[in-house]
CSV table of C-alpha atoms in Angstrom, one decimal:
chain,number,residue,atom,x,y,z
U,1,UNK,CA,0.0,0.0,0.0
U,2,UNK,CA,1.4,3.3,-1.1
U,3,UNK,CA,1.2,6.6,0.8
U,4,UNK,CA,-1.5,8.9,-0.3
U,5,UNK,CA,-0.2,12.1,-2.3
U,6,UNK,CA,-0.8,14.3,0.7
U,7,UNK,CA,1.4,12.3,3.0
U,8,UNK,CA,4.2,12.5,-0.1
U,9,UNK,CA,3.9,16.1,-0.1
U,10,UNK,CA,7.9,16.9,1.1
U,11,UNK,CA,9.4,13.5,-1.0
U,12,UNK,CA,7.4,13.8,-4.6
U,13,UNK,CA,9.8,11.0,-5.8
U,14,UNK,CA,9.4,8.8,-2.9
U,15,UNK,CA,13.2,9.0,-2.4
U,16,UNK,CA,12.6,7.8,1.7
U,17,UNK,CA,10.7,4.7,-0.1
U,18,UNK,CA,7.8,5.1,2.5
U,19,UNK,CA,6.5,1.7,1.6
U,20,UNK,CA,5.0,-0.6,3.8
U,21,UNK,CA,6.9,-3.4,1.8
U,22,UNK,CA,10.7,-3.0,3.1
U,23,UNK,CA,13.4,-2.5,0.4
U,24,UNK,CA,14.8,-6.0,1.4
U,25,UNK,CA,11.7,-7.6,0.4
U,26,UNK,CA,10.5,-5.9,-2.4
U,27,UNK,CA,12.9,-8.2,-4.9
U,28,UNK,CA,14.8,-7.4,-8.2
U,29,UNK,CA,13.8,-4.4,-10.4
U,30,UNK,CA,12.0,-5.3,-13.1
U,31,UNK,CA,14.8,-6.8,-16.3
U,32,UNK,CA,13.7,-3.5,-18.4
U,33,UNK,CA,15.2,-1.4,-15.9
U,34,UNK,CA,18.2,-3.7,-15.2
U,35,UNK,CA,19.2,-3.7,-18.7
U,36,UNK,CA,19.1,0.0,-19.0
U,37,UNK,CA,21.5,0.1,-16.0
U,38,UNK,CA,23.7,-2.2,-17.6
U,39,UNK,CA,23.9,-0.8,-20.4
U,40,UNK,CA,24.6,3.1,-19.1
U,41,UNK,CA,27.5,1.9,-17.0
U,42,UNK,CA,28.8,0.3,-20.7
U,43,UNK,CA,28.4,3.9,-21.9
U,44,UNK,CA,29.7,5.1,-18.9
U,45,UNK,CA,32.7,3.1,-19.4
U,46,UNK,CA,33.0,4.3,-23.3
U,47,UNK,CA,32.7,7.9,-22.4
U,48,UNK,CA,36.4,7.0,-20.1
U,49,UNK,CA,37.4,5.8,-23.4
U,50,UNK,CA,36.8,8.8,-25.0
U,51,UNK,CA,38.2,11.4,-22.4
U,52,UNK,CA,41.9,9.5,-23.1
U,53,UNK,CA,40.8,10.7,-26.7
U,54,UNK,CA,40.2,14.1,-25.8
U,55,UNK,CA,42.9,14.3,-22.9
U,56,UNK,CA,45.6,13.4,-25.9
U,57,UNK,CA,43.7,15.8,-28.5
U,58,UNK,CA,44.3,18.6,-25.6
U,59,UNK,CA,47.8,17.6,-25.0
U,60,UNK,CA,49.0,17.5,-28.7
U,61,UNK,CA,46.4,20.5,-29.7
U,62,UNK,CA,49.8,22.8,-29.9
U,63,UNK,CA,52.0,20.2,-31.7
U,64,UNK,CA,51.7,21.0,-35.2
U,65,UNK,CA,55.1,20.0,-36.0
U,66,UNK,CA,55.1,23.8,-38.3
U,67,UNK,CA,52.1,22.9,-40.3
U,68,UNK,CA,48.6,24.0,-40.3
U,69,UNK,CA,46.6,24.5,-37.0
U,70,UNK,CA,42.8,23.9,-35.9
U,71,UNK,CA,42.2,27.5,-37.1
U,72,UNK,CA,43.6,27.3,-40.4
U,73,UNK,CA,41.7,24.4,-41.1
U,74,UNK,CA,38.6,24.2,-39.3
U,75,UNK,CA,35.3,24.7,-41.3
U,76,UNK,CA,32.6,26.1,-38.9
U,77,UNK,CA,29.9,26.0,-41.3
U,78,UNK,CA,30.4,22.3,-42.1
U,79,UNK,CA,30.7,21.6,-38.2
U,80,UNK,CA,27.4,23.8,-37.4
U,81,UNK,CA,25.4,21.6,-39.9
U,82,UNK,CA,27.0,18.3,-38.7
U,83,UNK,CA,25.6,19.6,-35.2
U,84,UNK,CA,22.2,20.2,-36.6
U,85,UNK,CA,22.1,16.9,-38.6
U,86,UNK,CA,23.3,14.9,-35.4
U,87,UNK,CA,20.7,16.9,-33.3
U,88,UNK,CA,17.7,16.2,-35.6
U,89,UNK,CA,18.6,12.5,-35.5
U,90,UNK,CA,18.9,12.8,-31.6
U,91,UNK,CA,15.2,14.1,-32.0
U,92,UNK,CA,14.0,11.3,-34.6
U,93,UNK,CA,15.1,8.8,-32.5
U,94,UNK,CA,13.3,9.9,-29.5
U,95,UNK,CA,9.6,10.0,-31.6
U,96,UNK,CA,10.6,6.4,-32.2
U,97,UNK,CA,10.9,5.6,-28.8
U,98,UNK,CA,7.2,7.3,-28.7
U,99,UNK,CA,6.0,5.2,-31.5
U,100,UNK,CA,7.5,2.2,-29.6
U,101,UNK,CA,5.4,3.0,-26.7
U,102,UNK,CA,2.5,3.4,-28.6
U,103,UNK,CA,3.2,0.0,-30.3
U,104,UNK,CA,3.1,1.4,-33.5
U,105,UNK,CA,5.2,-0.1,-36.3
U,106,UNK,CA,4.9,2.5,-39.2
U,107,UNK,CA,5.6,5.3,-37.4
U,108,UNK,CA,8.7,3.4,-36.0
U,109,UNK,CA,10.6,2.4,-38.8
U,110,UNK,CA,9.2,6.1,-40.2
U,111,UNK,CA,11.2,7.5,-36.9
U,112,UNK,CA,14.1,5.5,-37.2
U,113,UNK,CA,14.8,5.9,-40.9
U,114,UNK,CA,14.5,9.5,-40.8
U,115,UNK,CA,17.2,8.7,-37.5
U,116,UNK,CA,19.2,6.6,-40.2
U,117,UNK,CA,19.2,9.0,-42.5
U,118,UNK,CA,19.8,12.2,-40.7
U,119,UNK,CA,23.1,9.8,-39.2
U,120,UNK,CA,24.1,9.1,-42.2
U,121,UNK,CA,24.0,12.5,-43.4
U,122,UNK,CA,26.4,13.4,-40.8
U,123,UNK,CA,28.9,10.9,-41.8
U,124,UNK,CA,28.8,11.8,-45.0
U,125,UNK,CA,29.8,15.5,-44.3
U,126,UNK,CA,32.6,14.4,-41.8
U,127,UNK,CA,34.1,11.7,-44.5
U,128,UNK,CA,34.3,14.9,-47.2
U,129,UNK,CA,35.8,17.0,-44.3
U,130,UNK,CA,38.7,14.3,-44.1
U,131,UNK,CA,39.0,14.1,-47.3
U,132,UNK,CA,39.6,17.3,-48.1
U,133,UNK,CA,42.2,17.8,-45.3
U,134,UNK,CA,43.8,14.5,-46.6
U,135,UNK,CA,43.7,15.5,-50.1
U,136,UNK,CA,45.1,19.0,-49.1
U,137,UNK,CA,48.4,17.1,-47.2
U,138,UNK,CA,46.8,18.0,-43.6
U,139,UNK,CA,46.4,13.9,-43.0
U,140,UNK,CA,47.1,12.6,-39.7
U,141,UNK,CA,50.4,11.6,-40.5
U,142,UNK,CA,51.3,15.5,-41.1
U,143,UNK,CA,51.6,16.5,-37.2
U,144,UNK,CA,50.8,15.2,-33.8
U,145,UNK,CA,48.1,17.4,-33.9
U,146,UNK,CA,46.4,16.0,-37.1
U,147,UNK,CA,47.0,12.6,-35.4
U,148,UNK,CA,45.0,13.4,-32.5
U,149,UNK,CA,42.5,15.2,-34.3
U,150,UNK,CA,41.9,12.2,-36.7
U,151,UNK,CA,42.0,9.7,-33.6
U,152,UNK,CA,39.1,11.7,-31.7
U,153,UNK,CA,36.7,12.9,-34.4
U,154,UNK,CA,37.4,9.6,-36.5
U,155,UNK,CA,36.8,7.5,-32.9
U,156,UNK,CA,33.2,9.5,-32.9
U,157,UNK,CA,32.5,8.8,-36.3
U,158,UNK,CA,33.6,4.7,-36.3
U,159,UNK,CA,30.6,4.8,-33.3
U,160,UNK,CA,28.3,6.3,-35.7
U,161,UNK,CA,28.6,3.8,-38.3
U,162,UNK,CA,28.4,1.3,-35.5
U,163,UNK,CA,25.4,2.7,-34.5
U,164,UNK,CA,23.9,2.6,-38.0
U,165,UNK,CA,24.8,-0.8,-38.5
U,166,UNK,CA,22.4,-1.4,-35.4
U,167,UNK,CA,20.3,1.0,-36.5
U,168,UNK,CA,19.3,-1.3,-39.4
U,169,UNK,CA,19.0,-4.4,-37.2
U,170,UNK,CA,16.7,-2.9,-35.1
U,171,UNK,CA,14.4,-2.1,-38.1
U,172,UNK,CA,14.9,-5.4,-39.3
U,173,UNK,CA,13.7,-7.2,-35.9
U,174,UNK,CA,10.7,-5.0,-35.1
U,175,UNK,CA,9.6,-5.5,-38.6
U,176,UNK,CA,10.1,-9.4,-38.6
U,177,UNK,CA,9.4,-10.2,-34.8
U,178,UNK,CA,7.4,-7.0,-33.3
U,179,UNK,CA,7.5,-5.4,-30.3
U,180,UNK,CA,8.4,-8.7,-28.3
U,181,UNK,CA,10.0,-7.4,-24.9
U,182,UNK,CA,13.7,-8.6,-25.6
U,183,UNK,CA,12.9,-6.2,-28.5
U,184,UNK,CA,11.7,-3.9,-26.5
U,185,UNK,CA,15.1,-3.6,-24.0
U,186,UNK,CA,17.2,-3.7,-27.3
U,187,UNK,CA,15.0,-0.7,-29.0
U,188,UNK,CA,15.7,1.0,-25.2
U,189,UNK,CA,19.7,0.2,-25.3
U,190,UNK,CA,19.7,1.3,-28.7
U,191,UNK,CA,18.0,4.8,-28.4
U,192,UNK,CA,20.9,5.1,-25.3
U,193,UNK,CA,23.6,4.7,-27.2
U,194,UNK,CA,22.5,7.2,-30.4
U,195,UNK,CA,21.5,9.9,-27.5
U,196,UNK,CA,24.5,9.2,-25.6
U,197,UNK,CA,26.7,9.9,-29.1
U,198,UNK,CA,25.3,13.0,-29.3
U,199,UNK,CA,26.8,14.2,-26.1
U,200,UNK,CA,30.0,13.3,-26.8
U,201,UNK,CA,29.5,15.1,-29.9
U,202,UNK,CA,28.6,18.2,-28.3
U,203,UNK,CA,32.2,18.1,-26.0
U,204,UNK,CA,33.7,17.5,-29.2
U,205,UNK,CA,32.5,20.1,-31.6
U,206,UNK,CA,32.6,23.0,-28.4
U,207,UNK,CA,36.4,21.7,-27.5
U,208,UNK,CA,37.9,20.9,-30.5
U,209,UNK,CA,36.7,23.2,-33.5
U,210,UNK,CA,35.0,26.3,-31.4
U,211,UNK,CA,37.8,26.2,-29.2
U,212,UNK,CA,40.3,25.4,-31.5
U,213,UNK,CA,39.0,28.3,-33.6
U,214,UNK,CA,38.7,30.9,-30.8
U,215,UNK,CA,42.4,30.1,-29.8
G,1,UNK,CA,5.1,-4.0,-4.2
G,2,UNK,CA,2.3,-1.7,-5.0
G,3,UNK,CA,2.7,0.9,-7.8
G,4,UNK,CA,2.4,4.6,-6.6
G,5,UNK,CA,0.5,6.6,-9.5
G,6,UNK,CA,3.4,8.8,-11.5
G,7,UNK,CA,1.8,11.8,-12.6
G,8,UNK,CA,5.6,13.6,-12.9
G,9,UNK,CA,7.0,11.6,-15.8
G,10,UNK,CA,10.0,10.9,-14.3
G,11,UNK,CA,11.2,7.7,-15.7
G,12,UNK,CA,14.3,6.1,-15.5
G,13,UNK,CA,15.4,4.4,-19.1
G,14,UNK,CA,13.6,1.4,-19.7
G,15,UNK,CA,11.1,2.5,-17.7
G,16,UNK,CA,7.4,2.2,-19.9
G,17,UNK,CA,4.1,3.8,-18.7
G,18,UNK,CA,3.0,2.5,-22.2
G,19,UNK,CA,-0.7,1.6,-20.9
G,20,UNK,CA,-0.9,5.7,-20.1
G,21,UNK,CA,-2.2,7.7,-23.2
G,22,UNK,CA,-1.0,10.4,-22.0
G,23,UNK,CA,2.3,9.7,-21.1
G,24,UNK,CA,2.8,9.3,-25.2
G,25,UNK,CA,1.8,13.3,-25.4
G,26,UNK,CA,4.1,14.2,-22.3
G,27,UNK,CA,6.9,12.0,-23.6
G,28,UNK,CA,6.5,13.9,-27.5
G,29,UNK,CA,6.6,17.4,-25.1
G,30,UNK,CA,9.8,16.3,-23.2
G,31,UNK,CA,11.6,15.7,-26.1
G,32,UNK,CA,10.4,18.9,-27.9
G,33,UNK,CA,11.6,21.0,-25.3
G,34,UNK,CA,15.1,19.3,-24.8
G,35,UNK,CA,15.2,19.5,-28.8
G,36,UNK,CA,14.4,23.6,-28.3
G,37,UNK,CA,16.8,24.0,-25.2
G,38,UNK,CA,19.9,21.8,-27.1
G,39,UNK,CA,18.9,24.0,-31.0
G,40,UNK,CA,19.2,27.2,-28.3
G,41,UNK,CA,22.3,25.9,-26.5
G,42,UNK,CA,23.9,25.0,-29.8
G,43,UNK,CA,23.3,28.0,-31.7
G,44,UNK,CA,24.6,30.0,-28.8
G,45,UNK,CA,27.9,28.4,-28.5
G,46,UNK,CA,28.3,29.0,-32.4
G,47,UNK,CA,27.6,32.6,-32.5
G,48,UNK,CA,29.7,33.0,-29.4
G,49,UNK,CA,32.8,32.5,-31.8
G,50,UNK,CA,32.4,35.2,-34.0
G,51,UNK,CA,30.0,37.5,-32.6
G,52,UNK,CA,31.3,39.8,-30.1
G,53,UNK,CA,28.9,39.9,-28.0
G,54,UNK,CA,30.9,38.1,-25.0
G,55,UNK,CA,34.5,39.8,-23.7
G,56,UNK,CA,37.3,38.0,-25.9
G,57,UNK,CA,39.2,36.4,-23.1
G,58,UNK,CA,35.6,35.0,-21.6
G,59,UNK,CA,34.7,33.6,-24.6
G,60,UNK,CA,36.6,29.6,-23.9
G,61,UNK,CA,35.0,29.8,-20.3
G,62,UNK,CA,31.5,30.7,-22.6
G,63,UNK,CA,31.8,28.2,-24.5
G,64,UNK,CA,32.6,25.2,-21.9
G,65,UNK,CA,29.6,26.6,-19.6
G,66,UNK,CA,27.2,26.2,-22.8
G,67,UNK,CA,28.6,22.9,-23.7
G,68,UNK,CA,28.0,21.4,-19.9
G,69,UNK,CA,24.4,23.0,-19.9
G,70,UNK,CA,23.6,21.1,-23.4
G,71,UNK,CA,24.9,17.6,-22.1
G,72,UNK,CA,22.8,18.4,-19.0
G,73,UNK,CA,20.0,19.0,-21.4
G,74,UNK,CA,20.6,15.5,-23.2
G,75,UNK,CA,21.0,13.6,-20.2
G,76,UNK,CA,17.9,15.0,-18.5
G,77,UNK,CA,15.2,15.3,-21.7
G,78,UNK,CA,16.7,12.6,-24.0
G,79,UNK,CA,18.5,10.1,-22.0
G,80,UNK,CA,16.1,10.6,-18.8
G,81,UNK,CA,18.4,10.2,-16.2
G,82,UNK,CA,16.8,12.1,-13.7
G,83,UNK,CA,16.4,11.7,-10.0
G,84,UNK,CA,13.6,9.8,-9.7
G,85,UNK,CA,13.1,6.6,-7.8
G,86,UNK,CA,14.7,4.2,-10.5
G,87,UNK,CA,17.1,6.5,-11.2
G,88,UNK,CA,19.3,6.6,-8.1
G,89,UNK,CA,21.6,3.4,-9.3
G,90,UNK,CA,22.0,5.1,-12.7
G,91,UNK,CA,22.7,8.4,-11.1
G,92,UNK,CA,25.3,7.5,-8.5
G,93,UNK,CA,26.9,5.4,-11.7
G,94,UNK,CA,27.2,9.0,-13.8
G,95,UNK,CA,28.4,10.3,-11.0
G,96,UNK,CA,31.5,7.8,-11.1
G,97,UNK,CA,31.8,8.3,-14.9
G,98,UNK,CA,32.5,11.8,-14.6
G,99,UNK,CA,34.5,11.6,-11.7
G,100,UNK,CA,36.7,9.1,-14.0
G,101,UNK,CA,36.4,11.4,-17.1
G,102,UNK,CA,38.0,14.6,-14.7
G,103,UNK,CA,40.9,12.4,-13.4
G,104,UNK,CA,41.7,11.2,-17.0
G,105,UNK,CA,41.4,14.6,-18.1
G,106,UNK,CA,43.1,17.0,-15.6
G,107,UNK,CA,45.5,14.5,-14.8
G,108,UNK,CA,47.0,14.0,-18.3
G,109,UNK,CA,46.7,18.2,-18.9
G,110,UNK,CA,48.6,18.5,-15.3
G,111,UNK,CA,51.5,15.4,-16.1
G,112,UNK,CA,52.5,16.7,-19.4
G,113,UNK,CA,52.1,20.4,-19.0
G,114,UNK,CA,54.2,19.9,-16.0
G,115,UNK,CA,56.7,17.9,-18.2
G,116,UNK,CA,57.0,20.2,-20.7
G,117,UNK,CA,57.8,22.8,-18.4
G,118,UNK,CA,61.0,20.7,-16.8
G,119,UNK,CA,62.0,19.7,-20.4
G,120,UNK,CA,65.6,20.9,-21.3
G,121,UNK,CA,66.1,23.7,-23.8
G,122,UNK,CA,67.5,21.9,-27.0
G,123,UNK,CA,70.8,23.9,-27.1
G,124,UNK,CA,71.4,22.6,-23.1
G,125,UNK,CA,70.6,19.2,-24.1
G,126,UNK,CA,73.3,19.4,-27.0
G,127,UNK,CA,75.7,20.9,-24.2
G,128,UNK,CA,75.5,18.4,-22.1
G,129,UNK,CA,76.2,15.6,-24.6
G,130,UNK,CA,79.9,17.0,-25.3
């Protein structure tokens, strides 16, 4: 029996867990909730993998061995509509975590191909940014900096593709097995990961090319 | 256990309050508005750059305050990790994370600015091998 909302007043979110059933006896959280845990600490743990990115981006940031720097080569317009692209996908993936609640098939695979594509969009626009620097002799083997710069933004992009690649599968099973509920905890892990990608995007485009243009 | 009604929408990932209509509507607003506050964020950080609107110097400090305040916005309105009651285990584990991240971070920055500063000037270096 749960206390009424008036007795809840000062602890909305039940954070004393005034149950009558003690926390010792209430058993294990449900497996959707579980799974979700799981999976943030692995996303936890890839976020630590990233900061060793980042920490040897910062390091080597000076290092340009005489050549070119993160000014001279950094296109903020490109970046901006990487951000936007990235963003939009962020949002398409959400309405198909709606359309999942809602049980909805068609407006799922609608949702996560407009996630898809908006993804893939942004890949696109990174892969012609490399290009261009490789193609214009600023490749990673040119300076430390370039290296580290490659490393980082190529790291973020390799889990991109990833995240396409499971993307499609994810399309694939709701359309062939429905919203079973090992679907289900896979559709959550999923939209985790592509949200969680988006963060990391948002260190990397303010610390490596705003800040590497502003300095 | 007995399920206390959740009118607040606070729910940790995986959580599903699928049989609620409503909670389809409130879950479409949530992501609207962290889709409005990250656009906002986003385009703020960008004009910062170039616009002079914030004192030069000021301007890194700017853009690392806008950045935190945008992955607050993802964590809290995309990735719902909030502090509601199923949240506390995924909470306490971000907590960690970051604390991790920081170390990794400041640590490296600390070691090698520190070694750069008690590197040897070349021309002492060349000195010394004689």
């Amino acid at each position: 029996m749960s206390a009424t909302a008036g007795e809840r007043g000062g602890d909305p979110h039940e954070l004393g867990h005034d149950d009558t059933v003690p926390i010792s006896e209430r058993g294990p959280a449900p497996k959707r909730i579980v799974v979700a845990y799981g999976f943030w600490i692995f996303l936890l743990s890839d976020f630590i993998l990233f900061s060793g990115f980042f920490a040897a981006y910062f390091v080597l940031s000076g290092a340009t061995a005489g050549g070119p720097g993160g000014r001279d080569l950094f296109d903020l317009p490109l970046v901006a509509t990487e951000t936007i692209f990235l963003l939009l996908s962020s949002f398409a993936c959400g309405m198909a975590g709606i359309a999942t609640m809602a049980r909805n098939k068609l407006w799922f695979q609608v949702a996560m191909g407009a996630t898809g594509l908006l993804g893939a969009g942004f890949l696109a626009l990174e892969l012609s940014e490399f290009a261009q620097l490789i193609s214009a002799g600023h490749g990673p083997q040119r300076s430390a900096f370039l290296s580290a710069f490659f490393a980082l933004v190529g790291c973020h992009g390799l889990h991109v593709l990833l995240g396409l690649v499971w993307l499609t599968t994810m399309m694939a099973q709701v359309w062939a097995k429905g919203f079973r509920d090992d679907i289900l905890r896979r559709i959550t892990c999923f939209a985790l990961f592509w949200h969680a990608l988006d963060i990391i995007w948002v260190a990397l485009f303010t610390s490596v090319y705003l800040l590497g243009t502003v300095r | 256990m007995s399920e206390a009604p959740k009118d607040n929408g606070d729910l940790a990932p995986g959580e599903d309050d699928s049989a609620d209509p409503r909670a389809l509507w409130r879950g479409v607003r949530g992501y609207v508005v962290g889709l409005v506050l990250a656009g906002l964020l986003t385009i703020a950080s960008f004009s910062a750059v170039h616009s002079g609107l914030i004192y030069g110097p000021a301007i890194p400090v700017a853009l690392i305050a806008l950045a935190v305040a945008q992955m607050g916005v993802h964590l809290v309105f995309f990735l719902h990790i909030t502090t509601g009651p199923d949240d506390a285990n995924n909470m306490l584990a971000l907590a960690f994370g970051v604390l991790i991240v920081a170390l990794v971070l400041v640590g490296s920055l600390l070691i090698m600015a520190n070694l750069n500063h008690q590197m040897m000037p070349p021309d002492m270096m060349r000195q010394m091998q004689r």
